[in-house]
Amino acid sequence: MPASGVDAINVVVETSLGTVRLALDAEQAPVTTENFVTYIEDEFYDGLIFHRIIDGFMVQGGGFNAEMQQKAVRDPIVNESNNGLSNARGTIAMARTQAPDSATAQFYINLVDNPNLDYRNGRAGYAVFGRVVEGMDVVDQMAKVPTGNRGRFQDVPVEPVLIRSVRIEP
């Protein structure tokens, strides 16, 4: 995956726990990266939360506000999980339903290596499209917040972990 620099799209995620910087890989995951960038440009993620946190697995956000109301999204994108990128610790990937081509706005950051989420032998995985280049300590801090059930949702932080803003860094 390209280092933060000319080959990567650099993104700053400001959360209630600190700043996370990402390098997106538009070369290996062009559709997924373009989709994510469009949501960023629309300021879609501002004010949403990380709504699903499982220590030892991943932190997921980009779909719900603090009241667990889901935000309306654009059409789903094609699954790019067969792009050679692995769900390794510190990578960002698209969340989806059981249907491979169902990802919209929700994303997750891997807390550990999760090769079981990768494309394998024709089985669609979850499309990795970037990685954390700074602030993994913030992501690890998210992993330690108390979680519980909230309505039909599990693993929801008791105190919301807010996404204050997501911006492309020049």
mmCIF file of N, CA, C and O in Angstrom, residues 62-126:
data_model
loop_
_atom_site.group_PDB
_atom_site.id
_atom_site.type_symbol
_atom_site.label_atom_id
_atom_site.label_comp_id
_atom_site.label_asym_id
_atom_site.label_seq_id
_atom_site.Cartn_x
_atom_site.Cartn_y
_atom_site.Cartn_z
ATOM 1 N N GLY A 62 -19.656 5.434 10.682
ATOM 2 C CA GLY A 62 -20.054 6.004 9.405
ATOM 3 C C GLY A 62 -21.474 5.774 8.977
ATOM 4 O O GLY A 62 -21.797 5.964 7.803
ATOM 5 N N GLY A 63 -22.351 5.405 9.898
ATOM 6 C CA GLY A 63 -23.737 5.169 9.496
ATOM 7 C C GLY A 63 -24.784 5.736 10.423
ATOM 8 O O GLY A 63 -25.904 6.005 10.004
ATOM 9 N N PHE A 64 -24.430 5.923 11.701
ATOM 10 C CA PHE A 64 -25.417 6.285 12.700
ATOM 11 C C PHE A 64 -24.991 7.517 13.491
ATOM 12 O O PHE A 64 -23.807 7.735 13.718
ATOM 13 N N ASN A 65 -26.012 8.254 13.978
ATOM 14 C CA ASN A 65 -25.733 9.353 14.897
ATOM 15 C C ASN A 65 -25.804 8.820 16.331
ATOM 16 O O ASN A 65 -26.050 7.619 16.540
ATOM 17 N N ALA A 66 -25.608 9.680 17.298
ATOM 18 C CA ALA A 66 -25.551 9.260 18.701
ATOM 19 C C ALA A 66 -26.871 8.682 19.203
ATOM 20 O O ALA A 66 -26.895 7.961 20.200
ATOM 21 N N GLU A 67 -27.978 8.987 18.520
ATOM 22 C CA GLU A 67 -29.278 8.419 18.891
ATOM 23 C C GLU A 67 -29.542 7.093 18.175
ATOM 24 O O GLU A 67 -30.649 6.568 18.227
ATOM 25 N N MET A 68 -28.518 6.589 17.463
ATOM 26 C CA MET A 68 -28.600 5.343 16.691
ATOM 27 C C MET A 68 -29.630 5.432 15.566
ATOM 28 O O MET A 68 -30.253 4.440 15.188
ATOM 29 N N GLN A 69 -29.770 6.636 15.024
ATOM 30 C CA GLN A 69 -30.585 6.825 13.828
ATOM 31 C C GLN A 69 -29.659 6.730 12.631
ATOM 32 O O GLN A 69 -28.629 7.406 12.580
ATOM 33 N N GLN A 70 -30.063 5.899 11.663
ATOM 34 C CA GLN A 70 -29.223 5.685 10.496
ATOM 35 C C GLN A 70 -29.409 6.822 9.496
ATOM 36 O O GLN A 70 -30.527 7.263 9.235
ATOM 37 N N LYS A 71 -28.306 7.273 8.952
ATOM 38 C CA LYS A 71 -28.310 8.352 7.979
ATOM 39 C C LYS A 71 -28.542 7.767 6.579
ATOM 40 O O LYS A 71 -28.021 6.691 6.264
ATOM 41 N N ALA A 72 -29.304 8.462 5.753
ATOM 42 C CA ALA A 72 -29.574 8.002 4.390
ATOM 43 C C ALA A 72 -28.278 7.981 3.572
ATOM 44 O O ALA A 72 -27.433 8.867 3.716
ATOM 45 N N VAL A 73 -28.122 6.962 2.748
ATOM 46 C CA VAL A 73 -26.898 6.767 1.970
ATOM 47 C C VAL A 73 -27.194 6.713 0.476
ATOM 48 O O VAL A 73 -28.342 6.567 0.060
ATOM 49 N N ARG A 74 -26.142 6.793 -0.300
ATOM 50 C CA ARG A 74 -26.243 6.622 -1.745
ATOM 51 C C ARG A 74 -26.303 5.132 -2.078
ATOM 52 O O ARG A 74 -26.202 4.276 -1.199
ATOM 53 N N ASP A 75 -26.389 4.837 -3.368
ATOM 54 C CA ASP A 75 -26.446 3.445 -3.825
ATOM 55 C C ASP A 75 -25.184 2.685 -3.434
ATOM 56 O O ASP A 75 -24.093 3.266 -3.360
ATOM 57 N N PRO A 76 -25.307 1.375 -3.222
ATOM 58 C CA PRO A 76 -24.140 0.552 -2.885
ATOM 59 C C PRO A 76 -23.132 0.510 -4.039
ATOM 60 O O PRO A 76 -23.471 0.780 -5.189
ATOM 61 N N ILE A 77 -21.915 0.137 -3.687
ATOM 62 C CA ILE A 77 -20.830 0.044 -4.667
ATOM 63 C C ILE A 77 -20.426 -1.410 -4.879
ATOM 64 O O ILE A 77 -20.752 -2.284 -4.068
ATOM 65 N N VAL A 78 -19.691 -1.637 -5.956
ATOM 66 C CA VAL A 78 -19.159 -2.967 -6.247
ATOM 67 C C VAL A 78 -18.085 -3.312 -5.216
ATOM 68 O O VAL A 78 -17.334 -2.450 -4.773
ATOM 69 N N ASN A 79 -18.035 -4.569 -4.847
ATOM 70 C CA ASN A 79 -17.068 -5.045 -3.862
ATOM 71 C C ASN A 79 -15.694 -5.204 -4.519
ATOM 72 O O ASN A 79 -15.551 -5.946 -5.487
ATOM 73 N N GLU A 80 -14.694 -4.525 -3.970
ATOM 74 C CA GLU A 80 -13.323 -4.606 -4.470
ATOM 75 C C GLU A 80 -12.414 -5.399 -3.535
ATOM 76 O O GLU A 80 -11.229 -5.109 -3.425
ATOM 77 N N SER A 81 -12.950 -6.412 -2.874
ATOM 78 C CA SER A 81 -12.134 -7.165 -1.913
ATOM 79 C C SER A 81 -11.043 -7.993 -2.585
ATOM 80 O O SER A 81 -10.082 -8.380 -1.933
ATOM 81 N N ASN A 82 -11.152 -8.220 -3.892
ATOM 82 C CA ASN A 82 -10.140 -8.993 -4.613
ATOM 83 C C ASN A 82 -9.073 -8.059 -5.190
ATOM 84 O O ASN A 82 -8.679 -8.177 -6.334
ATOM 85 N N ASN A 83 -8.619 -7.110 -4.372
ATOM 86 C CA ASN A 83 -7.672 -6.092 -4.837
ATOM 87 C C ASN A 83 -6.245 -6.319 -4.320
ATOM 88 O O ASN A 83 -5.365 -5.488 -4.549
ATOM 89 N N GLY A 84 -6.023 -7.415 -3.626
ATOM 90 C CA GLY A 84 -4.691 -7.719 -3.130
ATOM 91 C C GLY A 84 -4.381 -7.135 -1.759
ATOM 92 O O GLY A 84 -3.320 -7.404 -1.197
ATOM 93 N N LEU A 85 -5.291 -6.322 -1.211
ATOM 94 C CA LEU A 85 -5.081 -5.728 0.111
ATOM 95 C C LEU A 85 -5.747 -6.600 1.167
ATOM 96 O O LEU A 85 -6.855 -7.096 0.967
ATOM 97 N N SER A 86 -5.080 -6.755 2.292
ATOM 98 C CA SER A 86 -5.568 -7.629 3.357
ATOM 99 C C SER A 86 -6.103 -6.819 4.537
ATOM 100 O O SER A 86 -5.649 -5.708 4.811
ATOM 101 N N ASN A 87 -7.066 -7.400 5.234
ATOM 102 C CA ASN A 87 -7.619 -6.815 6.455
ATOM 103 C C ASN A 87 -6.624 -6.997 7.597
ATOM 104 O O ASN A 87 -6.827 -7.780 8.519
ATOM 105 N N ALA A 88 -5.531 -6.254 7.513
ATOM 106 C CA ALA A 88 -4.473 -6.298 8.523
ATOM 107 C C ALA A 88 -4.730 -5.216 9.565
ATOM 108 O O ALA A 88 -5.485 -4.264 9.330
ATOM 109 N N ARG A 89 -4.090 -5.355 10.706
ATOM 110 C CA ARG A 89 -4.204 -4.340 11.757
ATOM 111 C C ARG A 89 -3.928 -2.957 11.176
ATOM 112 O O ARG A 89 -2.939 -2.743 10.471
ATOM 113 N N GLY A 90 -4.815 -2.007 11.485
ATOM 114 C CA GLY A 90 -4.632 -0.630 11.063
ATOM 115 C C GLY A 90 -5.168 -0.302 9.684
ATOM 116 O O GLY A 90 -5.079 0.842 9.250
ATOM 117 N N THR A 91 -5.733 -1.288 8.993
ATOM 118 C CA THR A 91 -6.320 -0.984 7.690
ATOM 119 C C THR A 91 -7.769 -0.567 7.852
ATOM 120 O O THR A 91 -8.439 -0.937 8.821
ATOM 121 N N ILE A 92 -8.248 0.219 6.876
ATOM 122 C CA ILE A 92 -9.642 0.633 6.836
ATOM 123 C C ILE A 92 -10.308 -0.102 5.686
ATOM 124 O O ILE A 92 -9.713 -0.265 4.608
ATOM 125 N N ALA A 93 -11.518 -0.589 5.935
ATOM 126 C CA ALA A 93 -12.261 -1.357 4.944
ATOM 127 C C ALA A 93 -13.733 -0.976 5.024
ATOM 128 O O ALA A 93 -14.181 -0.368 5.993
ATOM 129 N N MET A 94 -14.465 -1.360 3.982
ATOM 130 C CA MET A 94 -15.892 -1.069 3.928
ATOM 131 C C MET A 94 -16.701 -2.154 4.630
ATOM 132 O O MET A 94 -16.480 -3.344 4.414
ATOM 133 N N ALA A 95 -17.633 -1.711 5.446
ATOM 134 C CA ALA A 95 -18.603 -2.629 6.047
ATOM 135 C C ALA A 95 -19.675 -2.902 4.995
ATOM 136 O O ALA A 95 -19.891 -2.092 4.091
ATOM 137 N N ARG A 96 -20.325 -4.034 5.100
ATOM 138 C CA ARG A 96 -21.381 -4.401 4.170
ATOM 139 C C ARG A 96 -22.294 -5.426 4.818
ATOM 140 O O ARG A 96 -21.993 -5.930 5.905
ATOM 141 N N THR A 97 -23.377 -5.744 4.144
ATOM 142 C CA THR A 97 -24.250 -6.818 4.599
ATOM 143 C C THR A 97 -23.695 -8.139 4.062
ATOM 144 O O THR A 97 -22.588 -8.171 3.515
ATOM 145 N N GLN A 98 -24.473 -9.204 4.142
ATOM 146 C CA GLN A 98 -24.054 -10.497 3.589
ATOM 147 C C GLN A 98 -23.892 -10.425 2.070
ATOM 148 O O GLN A 98 -23.144 -11.204 1.490
ATOM 149 N N ALA A 99 -24.621 -9.508 1.428
ATOM 150 C CA ALA A 99 -24.511 -9.345 -0.024
ATOM 151 C C ALA A 99 -23.179 -8.663 -0.344
ATOM 152 O O ALA A 99 -22.898 -7.581 0.184
ATOM 153 N N PRO A 100 -22.340 -9.262 -1.180
ATOM 154 C CA PRO A 100 -21.010 -8.700 -1.448
ATOM 155 C C PRO A 100 -21.019 -7.252 -1.945
ATOM 156 O O PRO A 100 -20.177 -6.464 -1.537
ATOM 157 N N ASP A 101 -21.926 -6.896 -2.824
ATOM 158 C CA ASP A 101 -21.948 -5.553 -3.411
ATOM 159 C C ASP A 101 -22.933 -4.637 -2.689
ATOM 160 O O ASP A 101 -23.744 -3.956 -3.317
ATOM 161 N N SER A 102 -22.833 -4.582 -1.361
ATOM 162 C CA SER A 102 -23.808 -3.810 -0.572
ATOM 163 C C SER A 102 -23.188 -2.672 0.242
ATOM 164 O O SER A 102 -23.906 -1.971 0.957
ATOM 165 N N ALA A 103 -21.879 -2.447 0.119
ATOM 166 C CA ALA A 103 -21.237 -1.389 0.904
ATOM 167 C C ALA A 103 -21.721 -0.016 0.443
ATOM 168 O O ALA A 103 -21.885 0.235 -0.748
ATOM 169 N N THR A 104 -21.941 0.858 1.422
ATOM 170 C CA THR A 104 -22.345 2.233 1.113
ATOM 171 C C THR A 104 -21.384 3.183 1.827
ATOM 172 O O THR A 104 -20.344 3.519 1.277
ATOM 173 N N ALA A 105 -21.710 3.592 3.045
ATOM 174 C CA ALA A 105 -20.904 4.590 3.756
ATOM 175 C C ALA A 105 -20.160 4.038 4.965
ATOM 176 O O ALA A 105 -19.161 4.614 5.385
ATOM 177 N N GLN A 106 -20.635 2.960 5.546
ATOM 178 C CA GLN A 106 -20.022 2.466 6.778
ATOM 179 C C GLN A 106 -18.667 1.824 6.511
ATOM 180 O O GLN A 106 -18.472 1.135 5.512
ATOM 181 N N PHE A 107 -17.748 2.071 7.426
ATOM 182 C CA PHE A 107 -16.386 1.580 7.315
ATOM 183 C C PHE A 107 -15.944 1.041 8.660
ATOM 184 O O PHE A 107 -16.587 1.279 9.679
ATOM 185 N N TYR A 108 -14.848 0.319 8.656
ATOM 186 C CA TYR A 108 -14.272 -0.136 9.919
ATOM 187 C C TYR A 108 -12.755 -0.088 9.822
ATOM 188 O O TYR A 108 -12.174 -0.103 8.735
ATOM 189 N N ILE A 109 -12.137 -0.021 10.992
ATOM 190 C CA ILE A 109 -10.680 -0.080 11.110
ATOM 191 C C ILE A 109 -10.344 -1.343 11.885
ATOM 192 O O ILE A 109 -10.886 -1.582 12.974
ATOM 193 N N ASN A 110 -9.490 -2.157 11.297
ATOM 194 C CA ASN A 110 -9.083 -3.418 11.923
ATOM 195 C C ASN A 110 -8.164 -3.165 13.116
ATOM 196 O O ASN A 110 -7.166 -2.461 12.992
ATOM 197 N N LEU A 111 -8.502 -3.758 14.246
ATOM 198 C CA LEU A 111 -7.672 -3.674 15.454
ATOM 199 C C LEU A 111 -6.587 -4.746 15.470
ATOM 200 O O LEU A 111 -5.581 -4.600 16.165
ATOM 201 N N VAL A 112 -6.805 -5.818 14.734
ATOM 202 C CA VAL A 112 -5.858 -6.937 14.624
ATOM 203 C C VAL A 112 -5.878 -7.402 13.170
ATOM 204 O O VAL A 112 -6.719 -6.971 12.383
ATOM 205 N N ASP A 113 -4.981 -8.289 12.828
ATOM 206 C CA ASP A 113 -5.044 -8.909 11.508
ATOM 207 C C ASP A 113 -6.297 -9.778 11.442
ATOM 208 O O ASP A 113 -6.517 -10.628 12.314
ATOM 209 N N ASN A 114 -7.117 -9.556 10.422
ATOM 210 C CA ASN A 114 -8.367 -10.303 10.242
ATOM 211 C C ASN A 114 -8.405 -10.935 8.847
ATOM 212 O O ASN A 114 -9.236 -10.580 8.004
ATOM 213 N N PRO A 115 -7.513 -11.901 8.562
ATOM 214 C CA PRO A 115 -7.466 -12.495 7.223
ATOM 215 C C PRO A 115 -8.753 -13.215 6.825
ATOM 216 O O PRO A 115 -9.027 -13.384 5.642
ATOM 217 N N ASN A 116 -9.559 -13.601 7.819
ATOM 218 C CA ASN A 116 -10.839 -14.251 7.533
ATOM 219 C C ASN A 116 -11.820 -13.305 6.826
ATOM 220 O O ASN A 116 -12.816 -13.755 6.255
ATOM 221 N N LEU A 117 -11.524 -11.992 6.832
ATOM 222 C CA LEU A 117 -12.383 -11.018 6.150
ATOM 223 C C LEU A 117 -11.919 -10.745 4.715
ATOM 224 O O LEU A 117 -12.564 -9.988 3.989
ATOM 225 N N ASP A 118 -10.832 -11.364 4.308
ATOM 226 C CA ASP A 118 -10.276 -11.143 2.967
ATOM 227 C C ASP A 118 -10.981 -11.994 1.915
ATOM 228 O O ASP A 118 -11.583 -13.030 2.229
ATOM 229 N N TYR A 119 -10.858 -11.566 0.659
ATOM 230 C CA TYR A 119 -11.279 -12.355 -0.497
ATOM 231 C C TYR A 119 -10.478 -13.655 -0.486
ATOM 232 O O TYR A 119 -9.278 -13.652 -0.234
ATOM 233 N N ARG A 120 -11.175 -14.773 -0.738
ATOM 234 C CA ARG A 120 -10.472 -16.053 -0.744
ATOM 235 C C ARG A 120 -11.200 -17.044 -1.629
ATOM 236 O O ARG A 120 -12.398 -17.278 -1.450
ATOM 237 N N ASN A 121 -10.472 -17.616 -2.579
ATOM 238 C CA ASN A 121 -11.000 -18.689 -3.437
ATOM 239 C C ASN A 121 -12.365 -18.352 -4.035
ATOM 240 O O ASN A 121 -13.290 -19.170 -3.996
ATOM 241 N N GLY A 122 -12.501 -17.148 -4.542
ATOM 242 C CA GLY A 122 -13.756 -16.752 -5.172
ATOM 243 C C GLY A 122 -14.816 -16.249 -4.208
ATOM 244 O O GLY A 122 -15.879 -15.814 -4.638
ATOM 245 N N ARG A 123 -14.558 -16.329 -2.899
ATOM 246 C CA ARG A 123 -15.507 -15.842 -1.896
ATOM 247 C C ARG A 123 -15.201 -14.375 -1.611
ATOM 248 O O ARG A 123 -14.086 -14.026 -1.243
ATOM 249 N N ALA A 124 -16.209 -13.536 -1.809
ATOM 250 C CA ALA A 124 -16.036 -12.105 -1.564
ATOM 251 C C ALA A 124 -15.688 -11.850 -0.109
ATOM 252 O O ALA A 124 -16.224 -12.498 0.798
ATOM 253 N N GLY A 125 -14.780 -10.910 0.084
ATOM 254 C CA GLY A 125 -14.420 -10.486 1.421
ATOM 255 C C GLY A 125 -14.893 -9.063 1.649
ATOM 256 O O GLY A 125 -15.893 -8.630 1.062
ATOM 257 N N TYR A 126 -14.170 -8.352 2.481
ATOM 258 C CA TYR A 126 -14.478 -6.962 2.794
ATOM 259 C C TYR A 126 -13.348 -6.109 2.232
ATOM 260 O O TYR A 126 -12.170 -6.370 2.507
#
